[in-house]
PDB file of C-alpha atoms and ligand atoms in Angstrom:
ATOM      1  CA  UNK G   1      88.729  92.428 108.340  1.00 91.00           C
ATOM      2  CA  UNK G   2      91.297  90.583 110.254  1.00 98.00           C
ATOM      3  CA  UNK G   3      95.068  91.155 111.016  1.00 98.00           C
ATOM      4  CA  UNK G   4      97.872  88.873 111.882  1.00 98.00           C
ATOM      5  CA  UNK G   5     101.620  89.200 112.474  1.00 98.00           C
ATOM      6  CA  UNK G   6     104.073  88.097 109.917  1.00 98.00           C
ATOM      7  CA  UNK G   7     107.968  87.508 110.089  1.00 98.00           C
ATOM      8  CA  UNK G   8     110.149  87.234 107.364  1.00 98.00           C
ATOM      9  CA  UNK G   9     112.932  84.849 109.143  1.00 98.00           C
ATOM     10  CA  UNK G  10     116.484  85.612 108.853  1.00 98.00           C
ATOM     11  CA  UNK G  11     116.763  83.242 106.125  1.00 98.00           C
ATOM     12  CA  UNK G  12     114.763  85.306 104.002  1.00 98.00           C
ATOM     13  CA  UNK G  13     116.428  88.550 104.622  1.00 98.00           C
ATOM     14  CA  UNK G  14     119.859  86.936 103.881  1.00 98.00           C
ATOM     15  CA  UNK G  15     118.745  85.373 100.508  1.00 98.00           C
ATOM     16  CA  UNK G  16     117.460  89.007  99.574  1.00 98.00           C
ATOM     17  CA  UNK G  17     113.957  87.425  99.064  1.00 98.00           C
ATOM     18  CA  UNK G  18     112.067  90.034 101.018  1.00 98.00           C
ATOM     19  CA  UNK G  19     110.167  91.380  97.997  1.00 98.00           C
ATOM     20  CA  UNK G  20     109.587  88.015  96.283  1.00 98.00           C
ATOM     21  CA  UNK G  21     108.032  86.374  99.726  1.00 98.00           C
ATOM     22  CA  UNK G  22     105.839  89.657 100.192  1.00 98.00           C
ATOM     23  CA  UNK G  23     104.575  89.612  96.590  1.00 98.00           C
ATOM     24  CA  UNK G  24     103.032  85.906  97.552  1.00 98.00           C
ATOM     25  CA  UNK G  25     101.290  87.303 100.709  1.00 98.00           C
ATOM     26  CA  UNK G  26     100.022  90.403  98.487  1.00 98.00           C
ATOM     27  CA  UNK G  27      98.838  87.759  95.543  1.00 98.00           C
ATOM     28  CA  UNK G  28      97.293  85.667  98.066  1.00 98.00           C
ATOM     29  CA  UNK G  29      95.051  88.717  99.103  1.00 98.00           C
ATOM     30  CA  UNK G  30      96.770  90.272 101.875  1.00 98.00           C
ATOM     31  CA  UNK G  31      97.904  93.802 102.627  1.00 98.00           C
ATOM     32  CA  UNK G  32     101.034  95.022 104.486  1.00 98.00           C
ATOM     33  CA  UNK G  33      99.692  97.643 106.987  1.00 98.00           C
ATOM     34  CA  UNK G  34     102.585  97.844 109.008  1.00 98.00           C
ATOM     35  CA  UNK G  35     106.391  96.929 108.610  1.00 98.00           C
ATOM     36  CA  UNK G  36     109.862  97.289 110.111  1.00 98.00           C
ATOM     37  CA  UNK G  37     113.367  95.355 110.014  1.00 98.00           C
ATOM     38  CA  UNK G  38     115.043  94.500 113.256  1.00 98.00           C
ATOM     39  CA  UNK G  39     117.640  92.138 114.761  1.00 98.00           C
ATOM     40  CA  UNK G  40     115.972  90.283 117.630  1.00 98.00           C
ATOM     41  CA  UNK G  41     118.083  89.996 120.892  1.00 98.00           C
ATOM     42  CA  UNK G  42     118.195  86.533 122.381  1.00 98.00           C
ATOM     43  CA  UNK G  43     115.608  87.852 125.497  1.00 98.00           C
ATOM     44  CA  UNK G  44     113.088  89.140 122.759  1.00 98.00           C
ATOM     45  CA  UNK G  45     113.249  85.698 120.741  1.00 98.00           C
ATOM     46  CA  UNK G  46     112.674  83.977 123.799  1.00 98.00           C
ATOM     47  CA  UNK G  47     109.862  85.824 124.984  1.00 98.00           C
ATOM     48  CA  UNK G  48     108.129  85.853 121.731  1.00 98.00           C
ATOM     49  CA  UNK G  49     108.350  82.158 121.289  1.00 97.00           C
ATOM     50  CA  UNK G  50     107.465  81.652 125.097  1.00 96.00           C
ATOM     51  CA  UNK G  51     105.016  78.845 124.368  1.00 95.00           C
ATOM     52  CA  UNK G  52     107.757  76.606 123.053  1.00 97.00           C
ATOM     53  CA  UNK G  53     110.079  76.954 126.258  1.00 97.00           C
ATOM     54  CA  UNK G  54     111.317  73.793 127.222  1.00 97.00           C
ATOM     55  CA  UNK G  55     110.514  71.876 123.657  1.00 97.00           C
ATOM     56  CA  UNK G  56     113.635  69.993 122.439  1.00 97.00           C
ATOM     57  CA  UNK G  57     113.833  72.647 119.545  1.00 97.00           C
ATOM     58  CA  UNK G  58     113.611  75.542 121.596  1.00 98.00           C
ATOM     59  CA  UNK G  59     117.313  76.529 121.636  1.00 97.00           C
ATOM     60  CA  UNK G  60     117.815  75.914 117.849  1.00 97.00           C
ATOM     61  CA  UNK G  61     114.670  78.031 117.367  1.00 97.00           C
ATOM     62  CA  UNK G  62     115.804  81.140 119.330  1.00 98.00           C
ATOM     63  CA  UNK G  63     119.612  80.751 117.774  1.00 98.00           C
ATOM     64  CA  UNK G  64     118.198  80.659 114.385  1.00 98.00           C
ATOM     65  CA  UNK G  65     115.636  83.577 114.797  1.00 98.00           C
ATOM     66  CA  UNK G  66     118.530  85.894 116.151  1.00 98.00           C
ATOM     67  CA  UNK G  67     121.240  84.814 113.580  1.00 98.00           C
ATOM     68  CA  UNK G  68     120.421  87.974 111.541  1.00 98.00           C
ATOM     69  CA  UNK G  69     117.755  90.714 110.892  1.00 98.00           C
ATOM     70  CA  UNK G  70     114.113  89.749 110.249  1.00 98.00           C
ATOM     71  CA  UNK G  71     111.233  91.745 109.026  1.00 99.00           C
ATOM     72  CA  UNK G  72     108.254  91.905 111.122  1.00 99.00           C
ATOM     73  CA  UNK G  73     104.667  92.967 109.497  1.00 98.00           C
ATOM     74  CA  UNK G  74     101.142  93.209 110.066  1.00 98.00           C
ATOM     75  CA  UNK G  75      98.935  91.785 107.328  1.00 98.00           C
ATOM     76  CA  UNK G  76      95.455  92.657 107.004  1.00 98.00           C
ATOM     77  CA  UNK G  77      92.701  90.998 104.970  1.00 98.00           C
ATOM     78  CA  UNK G  78      89.408  88.779 104.949  1.00 97.00           C
ATOM     79  CA  UNK G  79      90.419  85.720 107.113  1.00 98.00           C
ATOM     80  CA  UNK G  80      94.027  87.171 107.153  1.00 98.00           C
ATOM     81  CA  UNK G  81      95.206  84.417 110.105  1.00 98.00           C
ATOM     82  CA  UNK G  82      94.290  81.324 108.102  1.00 98.00           C
ATOM     83  CA  UNK G  83      94.827  82.847 104.661  1.00 98.00           C
ATOM     84  CA  UNK G  84      98.468  83.827 105.710  1.00 98.00           C
ATOM     85  CA  UNK G  85      98.941  80.121 107.146  1.00 98.00           C
ATOM     86  CA  UNK G  86      97.775  78.785 103.771  1.00 98.00           C
ATOM     87  CA  UNK G  87     100.005  80.975 101.609  1.00 98.00           C
ATOM     88  CA  UNK G  88     102.881  79.995 104.106  1.00 98.00           C
ATOM     89  CA  UNK G  89     102.424  76.179 103.830  1.00 98.00           C
ATOM     90  CA  UNK G  90     103.640  73.582 106.386  1.00 98.00           C
ATOM     91  CA  UNK G  91     105.879  74.191 109.236  1.00 97.00           C
ATOM     92  CA  UNK G  92     108.187  71.604 107.725  1.00 97.00           C
ATOM     93  CA  UNK G  93     109.080  72.787 104.094  1.00 96.00           C
ATOM     94  CA  UNK G  94     109.224  68.754 103.175  1.00 96.00           C
ATOM     95  CA  UNK G  95     105.541  68.682 103.804  1.00 97.00           C
ATOM     96  CA  UNK G  96     104.498  72.066 102.296  1.00 98.00           C
ATOM     97  CA  UNK G  97     102.172  72.173  99.244  1.00 97.00           C
ATOM     98  CA  UNK G  98     103.860  73.225  95.948  1.00 97.00           C
ATOM     99  CA  UNK G  99     103.359  76.922  95.376  1.00 97.00           C
ATOM    100  CA  UNK G 100     103.672  77.808  99.142  1.00 98.00           C
ATOM    101  CA  UNK G 101     106.369  80.152 100.604  1.00 98.00           C
ATOM    102  CA  UNK G 102     107.628  77.393 102.388  1.00 98.00           C
ATOM    103  CA  UNK G 103     107.667  74.957  99.450  1.00 98.00           C
ATOM    104  CA  UNK G 104     109.329  77.576  97.098  1.00 98.00           C
ATOM    105  CA  UNK G 105     112.098  79.336  99.877  1.00 98.00           C
ATOM    106  CA  UNK G 106     112.323  77.027 103.187  1.00 98.00           C
ATOM    107  CA  UNK G 107     115.165  74.972 103.219  1.00 95.00           C
ATOM    108  CA  UNK G 108     114.340  72.863 106.591  1.00 96.00           C
ATOM    109  CA  UNK G 109     112.207  73.037 109.538  1.00 96.00           C
ATOM    110  CA  UNK G 110     114.387  75.611 111.381  1.00 94.00           C
ATOM    111  CA  UNK G 111     115.191  77.835 108.358  1.00 97.00           C
ATOM    112  CA  UNK G 112     111.594  77.817 106.750  1.00 98.00           C
ATOM    113  CA  UNK G 113     111.332  81.593 105.830  1.00 98.00           C
ATOM    114  CA  UNK G 114     108.352  83.093 107.638  1.00 98.00           C
ATOM    115  CA  UNK G 115     106.176  82.917 110.863  1.00 98.00           C
ATOM    116  CA  UNK G 116     102.652  83.645 110.913  1.00 98.00           C
ATOM    117  CA  UNK G 117     100.291  84.020 113.879  1.00 98.00           C
ATOM    118  CA  UNK G 118      98.156  80.938 114.456  1.00 97.00           C
ATOM    119  CA  UNK G 119      94.844  81.864 116.224  1.00 98.00           C
ATOM    120  CA  UNK G 120      93.057  85.266 116.856  1.00 98.00           C
ATOM    121  CA  UNK G 121      94.711  85.493 120.553  1.00 98.00           C
ATOM    122  CA  UNK G 122      97.999  85.024 119.303  1.00 97.00           C
ATOM    123  CA  UNK G 123      97.623  87.565 116.592  1.00 98.00           C
ATOM    124  CA  UNK G 124      96.779  90.094 118.995  1.00 98.00           C
ATOM    125  CA  UNK G 125      99.413  89.400 121.483  1.00 98.00           C
ATOM    126  CA  UNK G 126     102.203  89.235 118.676  1.00 98.00           C
ATOM    127  CA  UNK G 127     101.202  92.204 116.835  1.00 98.00           C
ATOM    128  CA  UNK G 128     101.149  93.890 120.151  1.00 98.00           C
ATOM    129  CA  UNK G 129     104.650  92.609 120.984  1.00 98.00           C
ATOM    130  CA  UNK G 130     105.958  94.472 117.923  1.00 98.00           C
ATOM    131  CA  UNK G 131     103.702  97.314 117.216  1.00 98.00           C
ATOM    132  CA  UNK G 132     102.029 100.330 118.973  1.00 98.00           C
ATOM    133  CA  UNK G 133      98.473 100.945 117.482  1.00 96.00           C
ATOM    134  CA  UNK G 134      99.651 104.421 115.772  1.00 96.00           C
ATOM    135  CA  UNK G 135     102.137 102.404 113.724  1.00 97.00           C
ATOM    136  CA  UNK G 136      99.824 100.321 112.002  1.00 98.00           C
ATOM    137  CA  UNK G 137      98.087 101.898 109.063  1.00 96.00           C
ATOM    138  CA  UNK G 138      94.816  99.878 108.813  1.00 90.00           C
ATOM    139  CA  UNK G 139      93.092 100.033 105.307  1.00 84.00           C
ATOM    140  CA  UNK G 140      89.826  99.239 107.382  1.00 75.00           C
ATOM    141  CA  UNK G 141      87.729 102.346 108.181  1.00 56.00           C
ATOM    142  CA  UNK G 142      88.045 103.489 111.783  1.00 51.00           C
TER     143      UNK G 142
HETATM  144  P1  LIG A 201     105.972  79.637 113.272  1.00 95.69           P
HETATM  145  O1  LIG A 201     105.420  79.817 114.747  1.00 95.69           O
HETATM  146  O2  LIG A 201     107.328  80.024 113.025  1.00 95.69           O
HETATM  147  O3  LIG A 201     105.087  80.300 112.163  1.00 95.69           O
HETATM  148  P2  LIG A 201     104.625  77.353 112.856  1.00 95.69           P
HETATM  149  O4  LIG A 201     103.482  77.962 113.630  1.00 95.69           O
HETATM  150  O5  LIG A 201     104.221  76.702 111.672  1.00 95.69           O
HETATM  151  O6  LIG A 201     105.884  78.296 112.729  1.00 95.69           O
HETATM  152  P3  LIG A 201     105.512  76.204 115.668  1.00 95.69           P
HETATM  153  O7  LIG A 201     104.759  74.949 115.969  1.00 95.69           O
HETATM  154  O8  LIG A 201     104.449  77.396 116.036  1.00 95.69           O
HETATM  155  O9  LIG A 201     105.117  76.273 113.881  1.00 95.69           O
HETATM  156  O10 LIG A 201     106.783  76.093 115.849  1.00 95.69           O
HETATM  157  C1  LIG A 201     107.587  77.558 115.574  1.00 95.69           C
HETATM  158  C2  LIG A 201     108.995  77.173 115.111  1.00 95.69           C
HETATM  159  O11 LIG A 201     109.753  76.345 115.780  1.00 95.69           O
HETATM  160  C3  LIG A 201     108.794  76.466 113.569  1.00 95.69           C
HETATM  161  O12 LIG A 201     108.628  77.632 112.823  1.00 95.69           O
HETATM  162  C4  LIG A 201     110.045  75.888 113.468  1.00 95.69           C
HETATM  163  O13 LIG A 201     111.038  76.643 112.785  1.00 95.69           O
HETATM  164  C5  LIG A 201     110.387  75.286 114.902  1.00 95.69           C
HETATM  165  N1  LIG A 201     109.625  73.956 115.041  1.00 95.69           N
HETATM  166  C6  LIG A 201     108.615  73.674 115.518  1.00 95.69           C
HETATM  167  N2  LIG A 201     108.381  72.308 115.461  1.00 95.69           N
HETATM  168  C7  LIG A 201     109.825  71.592 115.249  1.00 95.69           C
HETATM  169  C8  LIG A 201     110.350  70.597 115.299  1.00 95.69           C
HETATM  170  N3  LIG A 201     109.762  69.459 115.643  1.00 95.69           N
HETATM  171  N4  LIG A 201     111.765  70.252 115.155  1.00 95.69           N
HETATM  172  C9  LIG A 201     112.226  71.422 114.938  1.00 95.69           C
HETATM  173  N5  LIG A 201     111.996  72.740 114.870  1.00 95.69           N
HETATM  174  C10 LIG A 201     110.543  72.951 115.021  1.00 95.69           C
HETATM  175 MG1  LIG A 202     103.591  79.034 115.407  1.00 95.69          MG
END
């Protein structure tokens, strides 16, 4: 069992597509074990995307991620990190495989519907960034 962090980005929330996007994740074998809606401050978005500081797209990324509320979730399942990335599709929706979330919902490389952790270490860091341990309702036996 593995956990990963998922964010439904402001474009998904604005489109009223939270339910549809979550159903792609659930149909793909992932389970939501924690969830909350929040509006990221500039500081929090900059901290979250710290590894992209200095890249040409950094300011646009922070501006987009603070443009409206998001839904942050912990997803659980076997091989959850890679599974989530597969269901999401490529970062650039033009390159995303048909049937993936980004192929079906993303409009651009900025407004690309979802975020997903990309490795075990980042998943741990990103989950702890948004959730206390007792806010996660894991289905795995403790
Ligand atoms: P995310 O981290 O949001 O799940 P990702 O892991 O597929 O996406 P990253 O490389 O981590 O992609 O980039 C983070 C975000 O920054 C992307 O989702 C995208 O919105 C934006 N981004 C990444 N690369 C570019 C680029 N070359 N031009 C513009 N925006 C970009
Ligand atoms: Mg990333």
